[in-house]
Short mmCIF file of C-alpha atoms in Angstrom, two decimals:
data_model
loop_
_atom_site.label_atom_id
_atom_site.label_comp_id
_atom_site.label_asym_id
_atom_site.label_seq_id
_atom_site.Cartn_x
_atom_site.Cartn_y
_atom_site.Cartn_z
CA MET A 1 -130.02 74.79 342.84
CA ILE A 2 -128.39 71.46 343.79
CA GLU A 3 -129.22 69.97 347.16
CA PHE A 4 -127.79 66.92 348.93
CA GLN A 5 -130.01 65.56 351.71
CA GLN A 6 -128.31 63.19 354.18
CA VAL A 7 -126.39 61.34 351.49
CA ASN A 8 -124.34 58.25 352.41
CA LYS A 9 -122.14 55.99 350.28
CA LEU A 10 -120.47 52.70 351.23
CA TYR A 11 -117.78 50.78 349.31
CA GLU A 12 -117.12 47.26 350.60
CA SER A 13 -118.37 48.18 354.10
CA ARG A 14 -116.20 51.34 354.21
CA MET A 15 -118.10 54.61 354.56
CA ILE A 16 -116.95 56.87 351.69
CA LEU A 17 -119.50 59.63 352.31
CA GLN A 18 -121.37 60.11 355.56
CA ASP A 19 -124.44 62.25 356.19
CA ILE A 20 -123.74 64.82 353.46
CA SER A 21 -126.23 67.69 353.48
CA LEU A 22 -125.36 70.58 351.21
CA LYS A 23 -127.18 73.33 349.32
CA ILE A 24 -125.59 74.91 346.25
CA ASN A 25 -127.24 78.03 344.86
CA THR A 26 -127.75 78.73 341.16
CA GLY A 27 -124.75 80.60 339.75
CA GLU A 28 -122.49 79.68 342.69
CA PHE A 29 -118.89 78.45 342.39
CA ILE A 30 -118.38 75.67 344.95
CA CYS A 31 -115.04 73.96 345.54
CA LEU A 32 -114.87 70.54 347.17
CA VAL A 33 -111.51 70.33 348.93
CA GLY A 34 -109.81 67.59 350.87
CA PRO A 35 -107.01 65.01 350.74
CA SER A 36 -107.10 61.93 348.51
CA GLY A 37 -109.80 59.51 349.64
CA SER A 38 -111.91 62.14 351.41
CA GLY A 39 -114.90 61.57 349.09
CA LYS A 40 -114.67 64.65 346.82
CA THR A 41 -114.90 62.88 343.47
CA THR A 42 -117.58 60.48 344.71
CA LEU A 43 -119.69 63.46 345.74
CA LEU A 44 -119.18 65.17 342.37
CA LYS A 45 -120.06 62.05 340.37
CA MET A 46 -123.35 61.68 342.23
CA VAL A 47 -124.64 64.89 340.63
CA ASN A 48 -124.65 63.36 337.13
CA ARG A 49 -125.44 59.86 338.45
CA LEU A 50 -122.11 58.27 337.58
CA ILE A 51 -122.33 57.09 341.21
CA THR A 52 -125.54 56.38 343.10
CA PRO A 53 -125.95 57.13 346.84
CA ASP A 54 -126.83 54.24 349.16
CA GLN A 55 -128.99 56.59 351.22
CA GLY A 56 -130.30 60.12 350.89
CA LEU A 57 -131.54 62.34 348.08
CA ILE A 58 -129.98 64.67 345.54
CA LEU A 59 -132.29 67.36 344.19
CA LEU A 60 -131.84 69.56 341.13
CA ASP A 61 -134.12 72.61 341.25
CA GLY A 62 -136.23 70.77 343.83
CA GLN A 63 -136.62 67.57 341.80
CA ASP A 64 -135.08 64.21 342.71
CA ILE A 65 -132.43 63.59 340.01
CA THR A 66 -133.42 59.91 339.80
CA MET A 67 -136.80 61.02 338.42
CA GLN A 68 -135.12 62.31 335.24
CA ALA A 69 -133.88 60.15 332.37
CA ILE A 70 -130.12 59.83 332.84
CA ARG A 71 -129.36 61.17 329.33
CA THR A 72 -131.61 64.21 329.89
CA LEU A 73 -129.91 64.88 333.23
CA ARG A 74 -126.38 64.64 331.82
CA LEU A 75 -127.12 66.84 328.82
CA GLN A 76 -127.91 69.65 331.28
CA MET A 77 -124.37 69.43 332.66
CA GLY A 78 -120.85 69.96 331.39
CA TYR A 79 -118.14 67.65 332.73
CA VAL A 80 -114.38 68.31 332.69
CA ILE A 81 -111.81 65.96 334.24
CA GLN A 82 -108.06 66.02 334.83
CA GLN A 83 -107.28 63.53 332.06
CA ILE A 84 -108.70 65.97 329.46
CA ALA A 85 -110.41 63.03 327.67
CA LEU A 86 -110.48 64.40 324.14
CA PHE A 87 -110.86 61.63 321.57
CA PRO A 88 -107.40 61.31 319.98
CA HIS A 89 -108.67 60.09 316.58
CA MET A 90 -111.00 63.10 316.20
CA THR A 91 -110.11 66.68 315.26
CA VAL A 92 -110.80 69.58 317.61
CA TYR A 93 -113.91 70.39 315.55
CA GLU A 94 -115.22 66.82 315.77
CA ASN A 95 -114.51 66.71 319.52
CA ILE A 96 -116.36 69.91 320.36
CA MET A 97 -119.36 69.07 318.18
CA LEU A 98 -120.20 65.83 320.01
CA ILE A 99 -122.71 67.47 322.38
CA PRO A 100 -124.33 69.77 319.79
CA GLU A 101 -124.89 66.61 317.71
CA LEU A 102 -126.45 64.78 320.67
CA LYS A 103 -128.66 67.82 321.34
CA LYS A 104 -129.66 67.89 317.65
CA ILE A 105 -128.42 71.44 317.08
CA PRO A 106 -128.64 72.09 313.29
CA LYS A 107 -125.33 71.41 311.53
CA GLU A 108 -125.43 74.73 309.71
CA ASN A 109 -124.96 76.42 313.12
CA TRP A 110 -121.88 74.40 314.04
CA PRO A 111 -119.13 76.47 312.33
CA GLN A 112 -120.32 79.70 313.98
CA LEU A 113 -120.62 77.95 317.38
CA ALA A 114 -117.10 76.55 317.09
CA ASP A 115 -115.72 79.92 316.04
CA GLU A 116 -117.39 81.82 318.91
CA TRP A 117 -116.41 79.36 321.61
CA LEU A 118 -112.80 78.88 320.59
CA LYS A 119 -112.37 82.67 320.63
CA LYS A 120 -114.05 82.77 324.08
CA VAL A 121 -111.28 80.55 325.49
CA GLY A 122 -108.51 82.47 323.73
CA LEU A 123 -107.83 80.09 320.83
CA ASN A 124 -107.59 80.97 317.14
CA PRO A 125 -110.15 78.79 315.31
CA LYS A 126 -108.11 78.77 312.08
CA GLU A 127 -105.08 77.45 313.94
CA VAL A 128 -106.68 74.68 316.02
CA LEU A 129 -109.99 73.62 314.46
CA HIS A 130 -108.68 70.86 312.22
CA ARG A 131 -105.78 69.71 314.39
CA TYR A 132 -105.74 66.58 316.52
CA PRO A 133 -105.36 66.66 320.34
CA LYS A 134 -101.77 65.32 320.23
CA GLU A 135 -100.77 68.40 318.20
CA LEU A 136 -101.84 70.74 321.03
CA SER A 137 -100.26 71.64 324.38
CA GLY A 138 -101.86 70.45 327.64
CA GLY A 139 -103.27 73.93 328.29
CA GLN A 140 -104.76 74.11 324.78
CA GLN A 141 -106.28 70.66 325.16
CA GLN A 142 -107.93 71.62 328.45
CA ARG A 143 -109.33 74.79 326.83
CA ILE A 144 -110.87 72.53 324.18
CA GLY A 145 -112.25 70.35 327.00
CA ILE A 146 -113.91 73.44 328.51
CA VAL A 147 -115.37 74.41 325.12
CA ARG A 148 -116.78 70.90 324.66
CA ALA A 149 -118.37 71.05 328.13
CA LEU A 150 -119.90 74.52 327.67
CA ILE A 151 -120.71 74.83 323.96
CA THR A 152 -124.41 74.05 324.46
CA GLN A 153 -124.54 76.30 327.56
CA PRO A 154 -125.46 73.82 330.29
CA LYS A 155 -126.68 75.17 333.64
CA ILE A 156 -124.12 73.19 335.64
CA LEU A 157 -120.42 72.52 335.15
CA LEU A 158 -118.78 69.63 337.03
CA MET A 159 -114.97 69.74 337.18
CA ASP A 160 -112.73 67.09 338.72
CA GLU A 161 -109.17 68.37 339.32
CA PRO A 162 -109.22 69.87 335.80
CA PHE A 163 -106.02 71.91 336.06
CA SER A 164 -103.83 69.77 338.33
CA ALA A 165 -101.75 68.26 335.50
CA LEU A 166 -100.95 71.64 333.91
CA ASP A 167 -97.89 73.85 334.30
CA PRO A 168 -98.32 76.80 336.72
CA LEU A 169 -98.81 79.46 334.00
CA SER A 170 -101.46 77.45 332.09
CA ARG A 171 -103.16 76.69 335.37
CA GLN A 172 -103.34 80.35 336.38
CA GLN A 173 -104.62 81.38 332.93
CA LEU A 174 -107.35 78.73 332.99
CA GLN A 175 -108.41 79.64 336.53
CA GLU A 176 -108.90 83.25 335.40
CA LEU A 177 -110.73 82.13 332.24
CA LEU A 178 -113.05 79.90 334.25
CA LYS A 179 -114.02 82.69 336.66
CA GLN A 180 -114.73 84.97 333.71
CA LEU A 181 -116.92 82.35 331.97
CA GLN A 182 -118.77 81.62 335.20
CA LYS A 183 -119.79 85.25 335.58
CA GLU A 184 -120.63 85.68 331.90
CA LEU A 185 -122.81 82.53 331.71
CA ASN A 186 -124.14 82.50 335.30
CA LEU A 187 -122.82 78.95 335.64
CA THR A 188 -123.22 76.80 338.71
CA ILE A 189 -119.81 75.15 339.11
CA LEU A 190 -118.89 72.22 341.33
CA PHE A 191 -115.10 71.97 341.31
CA VAL A 192 -113.01 69.24 342.97
CA THR A 193 -109.45 70.07 344.05
CA HIS A 194 -106.96 68.91 346.67
CA ASP A 195 -105.31 72.35 346.47
CA MET A 196 -106.66 74.76 349.08
CA ASP A 197 -104.91 77.70 347.40
CA GLU A 198 -106.84 77.00 344.18
CA ALA A 199 -110.11 76.74 346.13
CA LEU A 200 -109.48 80.02 347.98
CA LYS A 201 -108.84 81.75 344.64
CA LEU A 202 -111.87 80.37 342.77
CA ALA A 203 -114.73 79.56 345.12
CA ASP A 204 -117.71 81.51 346.38
CA ARG A 205 -117.89 78.83 349.09
CA ILE A 206 -115.67 75.88 349.97
CA ALA A 207 -116.77 72.50 351.31
CA VAL A 208 -113.84 70.90 353.16
CA LEU A 209 -114.09 67.10 353.31
CA GLN A 210 -112.32 64.82 355.75
CA GLN A 211 -112.93 61.05 355.76
CA GLY A 212 -116.25 61.34 353.97
CA ARG A 213 -117.70 64.17 356.06
CA ILE A 214 -118.02 67.89 355.40
CA VAL A 215 -116.14 69.50 358.26
CA GLN A 216 -116.69 73.11 357.14
CA PHE A 217 -118.74 74.78 354.43
CA ALA A 218 -118.13 78.51 354.20
CA SER A 219 -116.70 81.37 352.15
CA PRO A 220 -112.92 81.50 351.56
CA GLN A 221 -112.72 84.50 353.91
CA VAL A 222 -114.44 82.64 356.78
CA ILE A 223 -112.37 79.48 356.28
CA GLN A 224 -109.16 81.52 356.37
CA SER A 225 -110.14 83.64 359.38
CA ASN A 226 -112.01 80.97 361.33
CA PRO A 227 -111.06 77.38 360.46
CA GLN A 228 -113.38 75.06 362.37
CA THR A 229 -110.90 72.26 363.08
CA GLU A 230 -107.17 71.65 363.47
CA PHE A 231 -107.33 69.56 360.26
CA ILE A 232 -108.49 72.65 358.30
CA SER A 233 -105.81 74.83 359.93
CA GLN A 234 -103.14 72.34 358.83
CA PHE A 235 -104.61 72.20 355.33
CA LEU A 236 -104.37 76.00 355.11
CA LYS A 237 -100.79 75.95 356.36
CA GLY A 238 -99.89 73.36 353.73
CA SER A 239 -101.35 75.62 351.07
CA GLU A 240 -99.38 78.64 352.34
CA ALA A 241 -96.17 76.60 352.33
CA HIS A 242 -96.62 75.89 348.60
CA ALA A 243 -97.69 79.44 347.69
#
């Protein structure tokens, strides 16, 4: 379980996050939704300590995350971002074996791991394993990014607008793949998006952010049937208009 307790963050005297209290259950898919500048990515990056709160606590399974060594904390989490972030000078195989190497998984296990995980995300290992990122499509690259994040089976997956740069078909395929992997691995996923339609499709619960505050935290069904503010109603209407 991940818990935020009255978390605040200031940048140059501007309040980016204000009084964030949030409990995320193990195995839950949570979407953080809101317009640009609402604090979504800042909130996400606090979980793996890329950003530190000015006030408040973040707990992982009841323990203050600052009590863990930062490397130990991050190796428990997968992290996928919009810019895919595969190393261009490394093959697919070299890219996806970075974390197993850090975790000291025996090298003799690597080929089988690579084989299993590439098949899990619908890629043919023989076709992609020794290619470089530039030789793959955007959708293929993001599948490799997901493999790299999950290959050592972390408990938590952090995702920051991971599909927003993809074409609609690739995006839909990866959304379906992600839901399938979440169920199979009992992953806790924290997923940032500015697209309410994507959040409604993926999330068990949605946290809607506006100007650094959580204005509603509820299931997709509740948010659709009972939006708490006019801002959320307008956000839903914007999503419907693009559907």
